[in-house]
Amino acid sequence: MKFLEYTPLDSINLFLDHLNLGESTIKGNLEAFSCKHTGTDRKLSLSLEHEILDYLGQSSDSDPSSPVEYLSSRSSRRTLIYLVLTLSHMYPDYDFSAVRAHLFFREEEWETFKQIYDTYLFEAAREWAIAHGGSSLLESMTKAIDELVKLNECEIYSYNPDFDGDPFLEKGAIWSFNFFFYNRKLKRVVSFRCCCISNLATEGFLADEMFNEEEEEDLFIDMDM
């Protein structure tokens, strides 16, 4: 996967990088990638392809939770591999080799994403409007994503890992989501990850760390005496 630099995303990312809303902080990021394999990508994609084929050989169509029908299509397997490769570039220190298809969900339409946006980013949208003369954050995001991957030609996916398996979550996380906008023809993916952190929990965590450091310092002083 090749990271694509795109200036219209910069102002959105700068705004969402560390948006303090008082009791919580929003951290969001939009990134664009070309589905062009690097040397490392080829190795991981081959490994994932073998794992998927092994899974298909061991699974049963009678299992209602099994994505066998979806993965039987080579183009669908390729899509899954592109999404996993995108994740591995977003979080280079995290191992996604064991990610399974059931963690990705195909969204039917843009409206599904808009509902998530309206639910979780309404405060961020208000702050954006104040800072940008009444303009719409959603419209700015929509325009940027559309210019990169043509939304009317996109497949939209969400990634929903277990709480413990989400690399984007931090101490005090309240919620998080990961969306992917994939255009097969252009072979491009735009990812949008967003997380909300409780400032109260973070402050409590930092206070505990400071207290523990002070205790350690006192211990060393007593030992010197």
PDB file of N, CA, C and O in Angstrom, residues 138-210:
ATOM      1  N   LEU A 138     -18.857  17.836   8.005  1.00  0.00           N
ATOM      2  CA  LEU A 138     -19.267  16.686   7.206  1.00  0.00           C
ATOM      3  C   LEU A 138     -19.128  16.979   5.716  1.00  0.00           C
ATOM      4  O   LEU A 138     -18.642  16.133   4.956  1.00  0.00           O
ATOM      5  N   GLU A 139     -19.519  18.166   5.297  1.00  0.00           N
ATOM      6  CA  GLU A 139     -19.405  18.521   3.881  1.00  0.00           C
ATOM      7  C   GLU A 139     -17.942  18.577   3.449  1.00  0.00           C
ATOM      8  O   GLU A 139     -17.600  18.153   2.338  1.00  0.00           O
ATOM      9  N   SER A 140     -17.084  19.089   4.318  1.00  0.00           N
ATOM     10  CA  SER A 140     -15.647  19.149   3.999  1.00  0.00           C
ATOM     11  C   SER A 140     -15.070  17.743   3.876  1.00  0.00           C
ATOM     12  O   SER A 140     -14.285  17.457   2.960  1.00  0.00           O
ATOM     13  N   MET A 141     -15.456  16.849   4.792  1.00  0.00           N
ATOM     14  CA  MET A 141     -14.994  15.458   4.736  1.00  0.00           C
ATOM     15  C   MET A 141     -15.541  14.762   3.494  1.00  0.00           C
ATOM     16  O   MET A 141     -14.801  14.047   2.800  1.00  0.00           O
ATOM     17  N   THR A 142     -16.820  14.959   3.219  1.00  0.00           N
ATOM     18  CA  THR A 142     -17.464  14.323   2.070  1.00  0.00           C
ATOM     19  C   THR A 142     -16.789  14.735   0.769  1.00  0.00           C
ATOM     20  O   THR A 142     -16.488  13.883  -0.086  1.00  0.00           O
ATOM     21  N   LYS A 143     -16.515  16.022   0.628  1.00  0.00           N
ATOM     22  CA  LYS A 143     -15.880  16.522  -0.595  1.00  0.00           C
ATOM     23  C   LYS A 143     -14.488  15.926  -0.770  1.00  0.00           C
ATOM     24  O   LYS A 143     -14.121  15.482  -1.867  1.00  0.00           O
ATOM     25  N   ALA A 144     -13.709  15.901   0.315  1.00  0.00           N
ATOM     26  CA  ALA A 144     -12.343  15.373   0.244  1.00  0.00           C
ATOM     27  C   ALA A 144     -12.341  13.882  -0.095  1.00  0.00           C
ATOM     28  O   ALA A 144     -11.575  13.426  -0.959  1.00  0.00           O
ATOM     29  N   ILE A 145     -13.193  13.112   0.580  1.00  0.00           N
ATOM     30  CA  ILE A 145     -13.259  11.668   0.323  1.00  0.00           C
ATOM     31  C   ILE A 145     -13.731  11.396  -1.107  1.00  0.00           C
ATOM     32  O   ILE A 145     -13.194  10.539  -1.814  1.00  0.00           O
ATOM     33  N   ASP A 146     -14.732  12.172  -1.552  1.00  0.00           N
ATOM     34  CA  ASP A 146     -15.280  11.982  -2.896  1.00  0.00           C
ATOM     35  C   ASP A 146     -14.240  12.265  -3.973  1.00  0.00           C
ATOM     36  O   ASP A 146     -14.161  11.550  -4.984  1.00  0.00           O
ATOM     37  N   GLU A 147     -13.432  13.293  -3.769  1.00  0.00           N
ATOM     38  CA  GLU A 147     -12.396  13.622  -4.752  1.00  0.00           C
ATOM     39  C   GLU A 147     -11.340  12.519  -4.845  1.00  0.00           C
ATOM     40  O   GLU A 147     -10.758  12.297  -5.903  1.00  0.00           O
ATOM     41  N   LEU A 148     -11.119  11.822  -3.749  1.00  0.00           N
ATOM     42  CA  LEU A 148     -10.114  10.756  -3.724  1.00  0.00           C
ATOM     43  C   LEU A 148     -10.627   9.436  -4.267  1.00  0.00           C
ATOM     44  O   LEU A 148      -9.922   8.748  -5.020  1.00  0.00           O
ATOM     45  N   VAL A 149     -11.856   9.054  -3.882  1.00  0.00           N
ATOM     46  CA  VAL A 149     -12.328   7.697  -4.212  1.00  0.00           C
ATOM     47  C   VAL A 149     -13.731   7.644  -4.824  1.00  0.00           C
ATOM     48  O   VAL A 149     -14.254   6.549  -5.023  1.00  0.00           O
ATOM     49  N   LYS A 150     -14.331   8.799  -5.146  1.00  0.00           N
ATOM     50  CA  LYS A 150     -15.656   8.829  -5.790  1.00  0.00           C
ATOM     51  C   LYS A 150     -16.683   8.013  -4.992  1.00  0.00           C
ATOM     52  O   LYS A 150     -16.880   6.819  -5.229  1.00  0.00           O
ATOM     53  N   LEU A 151     -17.328   8.668  -4.063  1.00  0.00           N
ATOM     54  CA  LEU A 151     -18.207   7.988  -3.106  1.00  0.00           C
ATOM     55  C   LEU A 151     -19.304   7.155  -3.761  1.00  0.00           C
ATOM     56  O   LEU A 151     -19.674   6.094  -3.243  1.00  0.00           O
ATOM     57  N   ASN A 152     -19.817   7.606  -4.901  1.00  0.00           N
ATOM     58  CA  ASN A 152     -20.907   6.843  -5.539  1.00  0.00           C
ATOM     59  C   ASN A 152     -20.413   5.525  -6.148  1.00  0.00           C
ATOM     60  O   ASN A 152     -21.203   4.676  -6.568  1.00  0.00           O
ATOM     61  N   GLU A 153     -19.081   5.337  -6.207  1.00  0.00           N
ATOM     62  CA  GLU A 153     -18.514   4.084  -6.714  1.00  0.00           C
ATOM     63  C   GLU A 153     -17.864   3.260  -5.603  1.00  0.00           C
ATOM     64  O   GLU A 153     -17.261   2.217  -5.871  1.00  0.00           O
ATOM     65  N   CYS A 154     -17.988   3.723  -4.372  1.00  0.00           N
ATOM     66  CA  CYS A 154     -17.266   3.108  -3.244  1.00  0.00           C
ATOM     67  C   CYS A 154     -18.036   1.983  -2.575  1.00  0.00           C
ATOM     68  O   CYS A 154     -19.268   1.974  -2.551  1.00  0.00           O
ATOM     69  N   GLU A 155     -17.269   1.085  -2.003  1.00  0.00           N
ATOM     70  CA  GLU A 155     -17.785   0.144  -1.022  1.00  0.00           C
ATOM     71  C   GLU A 155     -17.330   0.668   0.338  1.00  0.00           C
ATOM     72  O   GLU A 155     -16.167   1.028   0.509  1.00  0.00           O
ATOM     73  N   ILE A 156     -18.258   0.710   1.297  1.00  0.00           N
ATOM     74  CA  ILE A 156     -17.937   1.248   2.618  1.00  0.00           C
ATOM     75  C   ILE A 156     -17.912   0.101   3.621  1.00  0.00           C
ATOM     76  O   ILE A 156     -18.857  -0.694   3.709  1.00  0.00           O
ATOM     77  N   TYR A 157     -16.815   0.019   4.372  1.00  0.00           N
ATOM     78  CA  TYR A 157     -16.647  -1.033   5.377  1.00  0.00           C
ATOM     79  C   TYR A 157     -16.353  -0.399   6.734  1.00  0.00           C
ATOM     80  O   TYR A 157     -15.729   0.663   6.817  1.00  0.00           O
ATOM     81  N   SER A 158     -16.792  -1.068   7.769  1.00  0.00           N
ATOM     82  CA  SER A 158     -16.399  -0.683   9.127  1.00  0.00           C
ATOM     83  C   SER A 158     -15.603  -1.832   9.730  1.00  0.00           C
ATOM     84  O   SER A 158     -15.804  -2.995   9.379  1.00  0.00           O
ATOM     85  N   TYR A 159     -14.686  -1.486  10.609  1.00  0.00           N
ATOM     86  CA  TYR A 159     -13.849  -2.480  11.286  1.00  0.00           C
ATOM     87  C   TYR A 159     -14.191  -2.440  12.767  1.00  0.00           C
ATOM     88  O   TYR A 159     -14.080  -1.403  13.411  1.00  0.00           O
ATOM     89  N   ASN A 160     -14.660  -3.573  13.292  1.00  0.00           N
ATOM     90  CA  ASN A 160     -15.145  -3.626  14.666  1.00  0.00           C
ATOM     91  C   ASN A 160     -14.460  -4.739  15.448  1.00  0.00           C
ATOM     92  O   ASN A 160     -15.026  -5.819  15.637  1.00  0.00           O
ATOM     93  N   PRO A 161     -13.247  -4.481  15.918  1.00  0.00           N
ATOM     94  CA  PRO A 161     -12.521  -5.497  16.682  1.00  0.00           C
ATOM     95  C   PRO A 161     -13.041  -5.595  18.101  1.00  0.00           C
ATOM     96  O   PRO A 161     -13.822  -4.749  18.553  1.00  0.00           O
ATOM     97  N   ASP A 162     -12.615  -6.630  18.809  1.00  0.00           N
ATOM     98  CA  ASP A 162     -12.903  -6.710  20.231  1.00  0.00           C
ATOM     99  C   ASP A 162     -12.262  -5.514  20.922  1.00  0.00           C
ATOM    100  O   ASP A 162     -11.259  -4.962  20.454  1.00  0.00           O
ATOM    101  N   PHE A 163     -12.827  -5.125  22.058  1.00  0.00           N
ATOM    102  CA  PHE A 163     -12.335  -3.937  22.760  1.00  0.00           C
ATOM    103  C   PHE A 163     -10.842  -4.053  23.057  1.00  0.00           C
ATOM    104  O   PHE A 163     -10.086  -3.094  22.880  1.00  0.00           O
ATOM    105  N   ASP A 164     -10.410  -5.246  23.468  1.00  0.00           N
ATOM    106  CA  ASP A 164      -8.999  -5.441  23.805  1.00  0.00           C
ATOM    107  C   ASP A 164      -8.108  -5.505  22.573  1.00  0.00           C
ATOM    108  O   ASP A 164      -6.883  -5.368  22.682  1.00  0.00           O
ATOM    109  N   GLY A 165      -8.711  -5.720  21.401  1.00  0.00           N
ATOM    110  CA  GLY A 165      -7.913  -5.869  20.197  1.00  0.00           C
ATOM    111  C   GLY A 165      -7.904  -4.653  19.298  1.00  0.00           C
ATOM    112  O   GLY A 165      -7.488  -4.736  18.151  1.00  0.00           O
ATOM    113  N   ASP A 166      -8.373  -3.520  19.811  1.00  0.00           N
ATOM    114  CA  ASP A 166      -8.416  -2.297  19.019  1.00  0.00           C
ATOM    115  C   ASP A 166      -7.155  -1.485  19.277  1.00  0.00           C
ATOM    116  O   ASP A 166      -6.974  -0.935  20.366  1.00  0.00           O
ATOM    117  N   PRO A 167      -6.263  -1.350  18.290  1.00  0.00           N
ATOM    118  CA  PRO A 167      -4.999  -0.634  18.514  1.00  0.00           C
ATOM    119  C   PRO A 167      -5.175   0.863  18.685  1.00  0.00           C
ATOM    120  O   PRO A 167      -4.247   1.545  19.121  1.00  0.00           O
ATOM    121  N   PHE A 168      -6.339   1.394  18.327  1.00  0.00           N
ATOM    122  CA  PHE A 168      -6.553   2.832  18.414  1.00  0.00           C
ATOM    123  C   PHE A 168      -7.006   3.281  19.799  1.00  0.00           C
ATOM    124  O   PHE A 168      -6.936   4.447  20.141  1.00  0.00           O
ATOM    125  N   LEU A 169      -7.482   2.339  20.596  1.00  0.00           N
ATOM    126  CA  LEU A 169      -7.990   2.698  21.913  1.00  0.00           C
ATOM    127  C   LEU A 169      -6.859   3.060  22.866  1.00  0.00           C
ATOM    128  O   LEU A 169      -5.795   2.449  22.846  1.00  0.00           O
ATOM    129  N   GLU A 170      -7.096   4.065  23.708  1.00  0.00           N
ATOM    130  CA  GLU A 170      -6.124   4.485  24.702  1.00  0.00           C
ATOM    131  C   GLU A 170      -6.762   4.408  26.084  1.00  0.00           C
ATOM    132  O   GLU A 170      -7.942   4.101  26.224  1.00  0.00           O
ATOM    133  N   LYS A 171      -5.971   4.702  27.089  1.00  0.00           N
ATOM    134  CA  LYS A 171      -6.486   4.753  28.453  1.00  0.00           C
ATOM    135  C   LYS A 171      -7.621   5.761  28.529  1.00  0.00           C
ATOM    136  O   LYS A 171      -7.498   6.891  28.092  1.00  0.00           O
ATOM    137  N   GLY A 172      -8.765   5.342  29.062  1.00  0.00           N
ATOM    138  CA  GLY A 172      -9.897   6.247  29.201  1.00  0.00           C
ATOM    139  C   GLY A 172     -10.763   6.370  27.965  1.00  0.00           C
ATOM    140  O   GLY A 172     -11.580   7.281  27.857  1.00  0.00           O
ATOM    141  N   ALA A 173     -10.614   5.449  27.001  1.00  0.00           N
ATOM    142  CA  ALA A 173     -11.398   5.509  25.766  1.00  0.00           C
ATOM    143  C   ALA A 173     -12.886   5.301  26.054  1.00  0.00           C
ATOM    144  O   ALA A 173     -13.262   4.413  26.814  1.00  0.00           O
ATOM    145  N   ILE A 174     -13.720   6.137  25.459  1.00  0.00           N
ATOM    146  CA  ILE A 174     -15.173   6.039  25.610  1.00  0.00           C
ATOM    147  C   ILE A 174     -15.767   5.288  24.423  1.00  0.00           C
ATOM    148  O   ILE A 174     -16.626   4.426  24.581  1.00  0.00           O
ATOM    149  N   TRP A 175     -15.326   5.639  23.226  1.00  0.00           N
ATOM    150  CA  TRP A 175     -15.762   4.954  22.016  1.00  0.00           C
ATOM    151  C   TRP A 175     -14.724   5.133  20.913  1.00  0.00           C
ATOM    152  O   TRP A 175     -13.861   6.003  21.003  1.00  0.00           O
ATOM    153  N   SER A 176     -14.811   4.297  19.887  1.00  0.00           N
ATOM    154  CA  SER A 176     -13.962   4.453  18.712  1.00  0.00           C
ATOM    155  C   SER A 176     -14.648   3.802  17.515  1.00  0.00           C
ATOM    156  O   SER A 176     -15.511   2.935  17.682  1.00  0.00           O
ATOM    157  N   PHE A 177     -14.283   4.234  16.321  1.00  0.00           N
ATOM    158  CA  PHE A 177     -14.759   3.574  15.113  1.00  0.00           C
ATOM    159  C   PHE A 177     -13.729   3.713  14.003  1.00  0.00           C
ATOM    160  O   PHE A 177     -12.897   4.619  13.999  1.00  0.00           O
ATOM    161  N   ASN A 178     -13.762   2.752  13.075  1.00  0.00           N
ATOM    162  CA  ASN A 178     -12.875   2.735  11.918  1.00  0.00           C
ATOM    163  C   ASN A 178     -13.708   2.469  10.670  1.00  0.00           C
ATOM    164  O   ASN A 178     -14.393   1.436  10.594  1.00  0.00           O
ATOM    165  N   PHE A 179     -13.652   3.386   9.698  1.00  0.00           N
ATOM    166  CA  PHE A 179     -14.357   3.201   8.431  1.00  0.00           C
ATOM    167  C   PHE A 179     -13.362   3.180   7.277  1.00  0.00           C
ATOM    168  O   PHE A 179     -12.311   3.832   7.328  1.00  0.00           O
ATOM    169  N   PHE A 180     -13.724   2.427   6.228  1.00  0.00           N
ATOM    170  CA  PHE A 180     -12.905   2.354   5.025  1.00  0.00           C
ATOM    171  C   PHE A 180     -13.787   2.605   3.805  1.00  0.00           C
ATOM    172  O   PHE A 180     -14.852   2.002   3.681  1.00  0.00           O
ATOM    173  N   PHE A 181     -13.329   3.464   2.913  1.00  0.00           N
ATOM    174  CA  PHE A 181     -14.030   3.766   1.673  1.00  0.00           C
ATOM    175  C   PHE A 181     -13.155   3.244   0.533  1.00  0.00           C
ATOM    176  O   PHE A 181     -12.087   3.794   0.247  1.00  0.00           O
ATOM    177  N   TYR A 182     -13.603   2.168  -0.092  1.00  0.00           N
ATOM    178  CA  TYR A 182     -12.767   1.436  -1.053  1.00  0.00           C
ATOM    179  C   TYR A 182     -13.357   1.528  -2.453  1.00  0.00           C
ATOM    180  O   TYR A 182     -14.517   1.163  -2.681  1.00  0.00           O
ATOM    181  N   ASN A 183     -12.539   1.994  -3.396  1.00  0.00           N
ATOM    182  CA  ASN A 183     -12.944   2.043  -4.796  1.00  0.00           C
ATOM    183  C   ASN A 183     -12.158   0.987  -5.565  1.00  0.00           C
ATOM    184  O   ASN A 183     -10.938   1.080  -5.708  1.00  0.00           O
ATOM    185  N   ARG A 184     -12.858  -0.036  -6.051  1.00  0.00           N
ATOM    186  CA  ARG A 184     -12.205  -1.145  -6.753  1.00  0.00           C
ATOM    187  C   ARG A 184     -11.539  -0.680  -8.051  1.00  0.00           C
ATOM    188  O   ARG A 184     -10.435  -1.109  -8.384  1.00  0.00           O
ATOM    189  N   LYS A 185     -12.244   0.193  -8.801  1.00  0.00           N
ATOM    190  CA  LYS A 185     -11.721   0.642 -10.095  1.00  0.00           C
ATOM    191  C   LYS A 185     -10.447   1.454  -9.926  1.00  0.00           C
ATOM    192  O   LYS A 185      -9.465   1.258 -10.646  1.00  0.00           O
ATOM    193  N   LEU A 186     -10.474   2.384  -8.982  1.00  0.00           N
ATOM    194  CA  LEU A 186      -9.306   3.238  -8.756  1.00  0.00           C
ATOM    195  C   LEU A 186      -8.240   2.547  -7.927  1.00  0.00           C
ATOM    196  O   LEU A 186      -7.105   3.025  -7.852  1.00  0.00           O
ATOM    197  N   LYS A 187      -8.629   1.441  -7.262  1.00  0.00           N
ATOM    198  CA  LYS A 187      -7.744   0.730  -6.341  1.00  0.00           C
ATOM    199  C   LYS A 187      -7.174   1.683  -5.288  1.00  0.00           C
ATOM    200  O   LYS A 187      -5.961   1.800  -5.096  1.00  0.00           O
ATOM    201  N   ARG A 188      -8.098   2.351  -4.634  1.00  0.00           N
ATOM    202  CA  ARG A 188      -7.743   3.279  -3.567  1.00  0.00           C
ATOM    203  C   ARG A 188      -8.619   3.044  -2.343  1.00  0.00           C
ATOM    204  O   ARG A 188      -9.773   2.626  -2.471  1.00  0.00           O
ATOM    205  N   VAL A 189      -8.060   3.325  -1.189  1.00  0.00           N
ATOM    206  CA  VAL A 189      -8.795   3.219   0.078  1.00  0.00           C
ATOM    207  C   VAL A 189      -8.587   4.512   0.871  1.00  0.00           C
ATOM    208  O   VAL A 189      -7.464   4.994   0.988  1.00  0.00           O
ATOM    209  N   VAL A 190      -9.675   5.051   1.402  1.00  0.00           N
ATOM    210  CA  VAL A 190      -9.582   6.144   2.369  1.00  0.00           C
ATOM    211  C   VAL A 190     -10.055   5.594   3.710  1.00  0.00           C
ATOM    212  O   VAL A 190     -11.145   5.021   3.799  1.00  0.00           O
ATOM    213  N   SER A 191      -9.230   5.736   4.728  1.00  0.00           N
ATOM    214  CA  SER A 191      -9.603   5.273   6.068  1.00  0.00           C
ATOM    215  C   SER A 191      -9.942   6.466   6.948  1.00  0.00           C
ATOM    216  O   SER A 191      -9.352   7.538   6.811  1.00  0.00           O
ATOM    217  N   PHE A 192     -10.930   6.279   7.812  1.00  0.00           N
ATOM    218  CA  PHE A 192     -11.256   7.297   8.803  1.00  0.00           C
ATOM    219  C   PHE A 192     -11.385   6.620  10.155  1.00  0.00           C
ATOM    220  O   PHE A 192     -12.265   5.804  10.389  1.00  0.00           O
ATOM    221  N   ARG A 193     -10.458   6.924  11.044  1.00  0.00           N
ATOM    222  CA  ARG A 193     -10.486   6.376  12.397  1.00  0.00           C
ATOM    223  C   ARG A 193     -10.748   7.518  13.361  1.00  0.00           C
ATOM    224  O   ARG A 193     -10.261   8.632  13.193  1.00  0.00           O
ATOM    225  N   CYS A 194     -11.505   7.244  14.374  1.00  0.00           N
ATOM    226  CA  CYS A 194     -11.827   8.286  15.341  1.00  0.00           C
ATOM    227  C   CYS A 194     -12.045   7.653  16.713  1.00  0.00           C
ATOM    228  O   CYS A 194     -12.612   6.557  16.825  1.00  0.00           O
ATOM    229  N   CYS A 195     -11.581   8.342  17.748  1.00  0.00           N
ATOM    230  CA  CYS A 195     -11.653   7.826  19.111  1.00  0.00           C
ATOM    231  C   CYS A 195     -11.959   8.988  20.057  1.00  0.00           C
ATOM    232  O   CYS A 195     -11.532  10.123  19.823  1.00  0.00           O
ATOM    233  N   CYS A 196     -12.701   8.701  21.103  1.00  0.00           N
ATOM    234  CA  CYS A 196     -13.017   9.707  22.122  1.00  0.00           C
ATOM    235  C   CYS A 196     -12.427   9.249  23.458  1.00  0.00           C
ATOM    236  O   CYS A 196     -12.679   8.132  23.900  1.00  0.00           O
ATOM    237  N   ILE A 197     -11.625  10.138  24.075  1.00  0.00           N
ATOM    238  CA  ILE A 197     -10.943   9.828  25.331  1.00  0.00           C
ATOM    239  C   ILE A 197     -11.515  10.673  26.456  1.00  0.00           C
ATOM    240  O   ILE A 197     -11.726  11.880  26.294  1.00  0.00           O
ATOM    241  N   SER A 198     -11.778  10.068  27.585  1.00  0.00           N
ATOM    242  CA  SER A 198     -12.234  10.804  28.762  1.00  0.00           C
ATOM    243  C   SER A 198     -11.062  11.556  29.380  1.00  0.00           C
ATOM    244  O   SER A 198     -10.068  10.950  29.773  1.00  0.00           O
ATOM    245  N   ASN A 199     -11.167  12.882  29.460  1.00  0.00           N
ATOM    246  CA  ASN A 199     -10.102  13.675  30.079  1.00  0.00           C
ATOM    247  C   ASN A 199     -10.000  13.398  31.575  1.00  0.00           C
ATOM    248  O   ASN A 199      -8.906  13.446  32.150  1.00  0.00           O
ATOM    249  N   LEU A 200     -11.123  13.096  32.201  1.00  0.00           N
ATOM    250  CA  LEU A 200     -11.119  12.809  33.637  1.00  0.00           C
ATOM    251  C   LEU A 200     -10.343  11.533  33.924  1.00  0.00           C
ATOM    252  O   LEU A 200      -9.549  11.469  34.866  1.00  0.00           O
ATOM    253  N   ALA A 201     -10.562  10.506  33.086  1.00  0.00           N
ATOM    254  CA  ALA A 201      -9.842   9.244  33.269  1.00  0.00           C
ATOM    255  C   ALA A 201      -8.352   9.426  33.001  1.00  0.00           C
ATOM    256  O   ALA A 201      -7.509   8.878  33.702  1.00  0.00           O
ATOM    257  N   THR A 202      -8.036  10.217  31.968  1.00  0.00           N
ATOM    258  CA  THR A 202      -6.634  10.458  31.622  1.00  0.00           C
ATOM    259  C   THR A 202      -5.921  11.205  32.732  1.00  0.00           C
ATOM    260  O   THR A 202      -4.797  10.881  33.124  1.00  0.00           O
ATOM    261  N   GLU A 203      -6.596  12.232  33.279  1.00  0.00           N
ATOM    262  CA  GLU A 203      -6.002  13.005  34.368  1.00  0.00           C
ATOM    263  C   GLU A 203      -5.785  12.131  35.598  1.00  0.00           C
ATOM    264  O   GLU A 203      -4.776  12.238  36.294  1.00  0.00           O
ATOM    265  N   GLY A 204      -6.743  11.237  35.866  1.00  0.00           N
ATOM    266  CA  GLY A 204      -6.602  10.326  36.994  1.00  0.00           C
ATOM    267  C   GLY A 204      -5.449   9.369  36.795  1.00  0.00           C
ATOM    268  O   GLY A 204      -4.692   9.077  37.724  1.00  0.00           O
ATOM    269  N   PHE A 205      -5.281   8.907  35.553  1.00  0.00           N
ATOM    270  CA  PHE A 205      -4.183   8.000  35.232  1.00  0.00           C
ATOM    271  C   PHE A 205      -2.834   8.698  35.422  1.00  0.00           C
ATOM    272  O   PHE A 205      -1.908   8.139  36.009  1.00  0.00           O
ATOM    273  N   LEU A 206      -2.736   9.952  34.949  1.00  0.00           N
ATOM    274  CA  LEU A 206      -1.490  10.705  35.093  1.00  0.00           C
ATOM    275  C   LEU A 206      -1.188  10.990  36.558  1.00  0.00           C
ATOM    276  O   LEU A 206      -0.036  10.939  36.997  1.00  0.00           O
ATOM    277  N   ALA A 207      -2.248  11.294  37.330  1.00  0.00           N
ATOM    278  CA  ALA A 207      -2.060  11.560  38.757  1.00  0.00           C
ATOM    279  C   ALA A 207      -1.534  10.318  39.469  1.00  0.00           C
ATOM    280  O   ALA A 207      -0.646  10.402  40.322  1.00  0.00           O
ATOM    281  N   ASP A 208      -2.072   9.145  39.114  1.00  0.00           N
ATOM    282  CA  ASP A 208      -1.597   7.888  39.710  1.00  0.00           C
ATOM    283  C   ASP A 208      -0.132   7.648  39.363  1.00  0.00           C
ATOM    284  O   ASP A 208       0.649   7.199  40.204  1.00  0.00           O
ATOM    285  N   GLU A 209       0.242   7.936  38.106  1.00  0.00           N
ATOM    286  CA  GLU A 209       1.633   7.741  37.699  1.00  0.00           C
ATOM    287  C   GLU A 209       2.562   8.656  38.484  1.00  0.00           C
ATOM    288  O   GLU A 209       3.631   8.237  38.927  1.00  0.00           O
ATOM    289  N   MET A 210       2.156   9.935  38.642  1.00  0.00           N
ATOM    290  CA  MET A 210       2.974  10.884  39.394  1.00  0.00           C
ATOM    291  C   MET A 210       3.117  10.449  40.842  1.00  0.00           C
ATOM    292  O   MET A 210       4.188  10.544  41.443  1.00  0.00           O
TER     293      MET A 210
END
